[in-house]
Amino acid sequence: MFNVQIDDKTVNTMLEKAINEKVKELASLKYFMTYQELAEYLNISKPVIEDRLIKNGLRYYKVGSKYLFKKEEVDQFLDDMTASMTATNNDLKFFTKLQGSI
């Protein structure tokens, strides 16, 4: 059996470091993404986003002339989309939103 002795100062230092790292990580996350950021996130072009995703129900928010996308909604939309795909039917260009779903 191991008997590990750690003083309070070491524990506090370790906790502070872990908390600061998590705060930095959370601060770097974006709530909304622009078209460009979405294209980079998904590694697809703006026309594909428009033709395959938005036409099939991906939500967006217009602020002035800028279109914004919630990362959480994008992830959920793609999860729903890919859940309906099979090994033989897995091409975005053939995906169309089913009536009454999503």
PDB file of C-alpha atoms in Angstrom:
ATOM      1  CA  MET A   1       0.000   0.000   0.000  1.00  0.00           C
ATOM      2  CA  PHE A   2       1.268   3.479  -0.862  1.00  0.00           C
ATOM      3  CA  ASN A   3       1.163   6.353   1.561  1.00  0.00           C
ATOM      4  CA  VAL A   4       1.347   9.613  -0.374  1.00  0.00           C
ATOM      5  CA  GLN A   5       1.893  12.809   1.544  1.00  0.00           C
ATOM      6  CA  ILE A   6       1.038  16.076  -0.225  1.00  0.00           C
ATOM      7  CA  ASP A   7       1.056  19.383   1.552  1.00  0.00           C
ATOM      8  CA  ASP A   8      -1.768  21.917   1.229  1.00  0.00           C
ATOM      9  CA  LYS A   9       0.374  24.341  -0.764  1.00  0.00           C
ATOM     10  CA  THR A  10       1.095  21.706  -3.443  1.00  0.00           C
ATOM     11  CA  VAL A  11      -2.574  20.717  -3.645  1.00  0.00           C
ATOM     12  CA  ASN A  12      -3.658  24.366  -3.964  1.00  0.00           C
ATOM     13  CA  THR A  13      -1.040  24.989  -6.669  1.00  0.00           C
ATOM     14  CA  MET A  14      -2.180  21.936  -8.635  1.00  0.00           C
ATOM     15  CA  LEU A  15      -5.856  22.916  -8.340  1.00  0.00           C
ATOM     16  CA  GLU A  16      -5.167  26.503  -9.353  1.00  0.00           C
ATOM     17  CA  LYS A  17      -3.222  25.349 -12.407  1.00  0.00           C
ATOM     18  CA  ALA A  18      -6.010  22.944 -13.452  1.00  0.00           C
ATOM     19  CA  ILE A  19      -8.685  25.610 -12.980  1.00  0.00           C
ATOM     20  CA  ASN A  20      -6.725  28.206 -14.957  1.00  0.00           C
ATOM     21  CA  GLU A  21      -6.218  25.759 -17.839  1.00  0.00           C
ATOM     22  CA  LYS A  22      -9.945  24.966 -17.942  1.00  0.00           C
ATOM     23  CA  VAL A  23     -10.867  28.668 -17.844  1.00  0.00           C
ATOM     24  CA  LYS A  24      -8.527  29.359 -20.777  1.00  0.00           C
ATOM     25  CA  GLU A  25     -10.043  26.452 -22.704  1.00  0.00           C
ATOM     26  CA  LEU A  26     -13.602  27.644 -22.093  1.00  0.00           C
ATOM     27  CA  ALA A  27     -12.724  31.243 -22.930  1.00  0.00           C
ATOM     28  CA  SER A  28     -11.349  30.167 -26.297  1.00  0.00           C
ATOM     29  CA  LEU A  29     -14.595  28.445 -27.310  1.00  0.00           C
ATOM     30  CA  LYS A  30     -16.877  30.487 -29.499  1.00  0.00           C
ATOM     31  CA  TYR A  31     -20.628  30.464 -29.149  1.00  0.00           C
ATOM     32  CA  PHE A  32     -21.204  31.587 -32.748  1.00  0.00           C
ATOM     33  CA  MET A  33     -19.200  30.881 -35.874  1.00  0.00           C
ATOM     34  CA  THR A  34     -19.074  32.931 -39.063  1.00  0.00           C
ATOM     35  CA  TYR A  35     -19.378  31.325 -42.513  1.00  0.00           C
ATOM     36  CA  GLN A  36     -15.588  31.250 -42.778  1.00  0.00           C
ATOM     37  CA  GLU A  37     -15.150  29.691 -39.338  1.00  0.00           C
ATOM     38  CA  LEU A  38     -17.870  27.129 -40.077  1.00  0.00           C
ATOM     39  CA  ALA A  39     -16.237  26.250 -43.395  1.00  0.00           C
ATOM     40  CA  GLU A  40     -12.908  25.735 -41.616  1.00  0.00           C
ATOM     41  CA  TYR A  41     -14.544  23.799 -38.760  1.00  0.00           C
ATOM     42  CA  LEU A  42     -16.277  21.413 -41.179  1.00  0.00           C
ATOM     43  CA  ASN A  43     -13.522  21.514 -43.811  1.00  0.00           C
ATOM     44  CA  ILE A  44     -16.049  22.204 -46.568  1.00  0.00           C
ATOM     45  CA  SER A  45     -16.707  25.229 -48.770  1.00  0.00           C
ATOM     46  CA  LYS A  46     -19.349  27.924 -48.333  1.00  0.00           C
ATOM     47  CA  PRO A  47     -21.325  26.725 -51.411  1.00  0.00           C
ATOM     48  CA  VAL A  48     -21.490  23.208 -49.956  1.00  0.00           C
ATOM     49  CA  ILE A  49     -22.681  24.634 -46.636  1.00  0.00           C
ATOM     50  CA  GLU A  50     -25.416  26.557 -48.452  1.00  0.00           C
ATOM     51  CA  ASP A  51     -26.426  23.770 -50.834  1.00  0.00           C
ATOM     52  CA  ARG A  52     -26.202  20.741 -48.555  1.00  0.00           C
ATOM     53  CA  LEU A  53     -26.678  22.014 -45.019  1.00  0.00           C
ATOM     54  CA  ILE A  54     -28.716  25.220 -44.987  1.00  0.00           C
ATOM     55  CA  LYS A  55     -31.165  23.939 -47.614  1.00  0.00           C
ATOM     56  CA  ASN A  56     -31.687  20.893 -45.397  1.00  0.00           C
ATOM     57  CA  GLY A  57     -32.461  22.894 -42.286  1.00  0.00           C
ATOM     58  CA  LEU A  58     -29.226  24.028 -40.651  1.00  0.00           C
ATOM     59  CA  ARG A  59     -30.205  27.050 -38.562  1.00  0.00           C
ATOM     60  CA  TYR A  60     -28.410  30.353 -38.925  1.00  0.00           C
ATOM     61  CA  TYR A  61     -28.748  33.802 -37.430  1.00  0.00           C
ATOM     62  CA  LYS A  62     -28.439  36.965 -39.464  1.00  0.00           C
ATOM     63  CA  VAL A  63     -26.897  39.982 -37.779  1.00  0.00           C
ATOM     64  CA  GLY A  64     -26.807  42.837 -40.254  1.00  0.00           C
ATOM     65  CA  SER A  65     -25.220  41.329 -43.339  1.00  0.00           C
ATOM     66  CA  LYS A  66     -23.383  38.627 -41.370  1.00  0.00           C
ATOM     67  CA  TYR A  67     -24.618  35.047 -41.018  1.00  0.00           C
ATOM     68  CA  LEU A  68     -23.771  33.267 -37.768  1.00  0.00           C
ATOM     69  CA  PHE A  69     -24.082  29.627 -36.734  1.00  0.00           C
ATOM     70  CA  LYS A  70     -24.275  28.182 -33.218  1.00  0.00           C
ATOM     71  CA  LYS A  71     -21.605  25.512 -32.866  1.00  0.00           C
ATOM     72  CA  GLU A  72     -23.902  23.421 -30.671  1.00  0.00           C
ATOM     73  CA  GLU A  73     -26.667  23.484 -33.302  1.00  0.00           C
ATOM     74  CA  VAL A  74     -24.217  22.656 -36.095  1.00  0.00           C
ATOM     75  CA  ASP A  75     -22.941  19.641 -34.165  1.00  0.00           C
ATOM     76  CA  GLN A  76     -26.475  18.436 -33.402  1.00  0.00           C
ATOM     77  CA  PHE A  77     -27.586  18.933 -37.017  1.00  0.00           C
ATOM     78  CA  LEU A  78     -24.643  16.906 -38.308  1.00  0.00           C
ATOM     79  CA  ASP A  79     -25.211  14.192 -35.706  1.00  0.00           C
ATOM     80  CA  ASP A  80     -28.840  13.908 -36.836  1.00  0.00           C
ATOM     81  CA  MET A  81     -27.833  13.943 -40.502  1.00  0.00           C
ATOM     82  CA  THR A  82     -25.121  11.325 -40.226  1.00  0.00           C
ATOM     83  CA  ALA A  83     -27.275   9.089 -38.006  1.00  0.00           C
ATOM     84  CA  SER A  84     -29.586   8.530 -40.962  1.00  0.00           C
ATOM     85  CA  MET A  85     -26.746   7.586 -43.297  1.00  0.00           C
ATOM     86  CA  THR A  86     -25.682   4.029 -44.065  1.00  0.00           C
ATOM     87  CA  ALA A  87     -22.534   2.469 -45.490  1.00  0.00           C
ATOM     88  CA  THR A  88     -23.992   2.722 -48.988  1.00  0.00           C
ATOM     89  CA  ASN A  89     -25.897   5.995 -48.537  1.00  0.00           C
ATOM     90  CA  ASN A  90     -23.353   8.349 -46.983  1.00  0.00           C
ATOM     91  CA  ASP A  91     -22.844  11.172 -49.442  1.00  0.00           C
ATOM     92  CA  LEU A  92     -23.911  14.685 -48.397  1.00  0.00           C
ATOM     93  CA  LYS A  93     -24.867  15.561 -51.954  1.00  0.00           C
ATOM     94  CA  PHE A  94     -27.640  12.971 -51.852  1.00  0.00           C
ATOM     95  CA  PHE A  95     -28.910  13.930 -48.407  1.00  0.00           C
ATOM     96  CA  THR A  96     -32.283  15.595 -48.235  1.00  0.00           C
ATOM     97  CA  LYS A  97     -34.196  16.358 -45.078  1.00  0.00           C
ATOM     98  CA  LEU A  98     -37.041  13.925 -44.575  1.00  0.00           C
ATOM     99  CA  GLN A  99     -40.482  15.431 -44.176  1.00  0.00           C
ATOM    100  CA  GLY A 100     -41.485  15.669 -40.536  1.00  0.00           C
ATOM    101  CA  SER A 101     -38.001  15.057 -39.163  1.00  0.00           C
ATOM    102  CA  ILE A 102     -35.531  17.374 -37.464  1.00  0.00           C
TER     103      ILE A 102
END
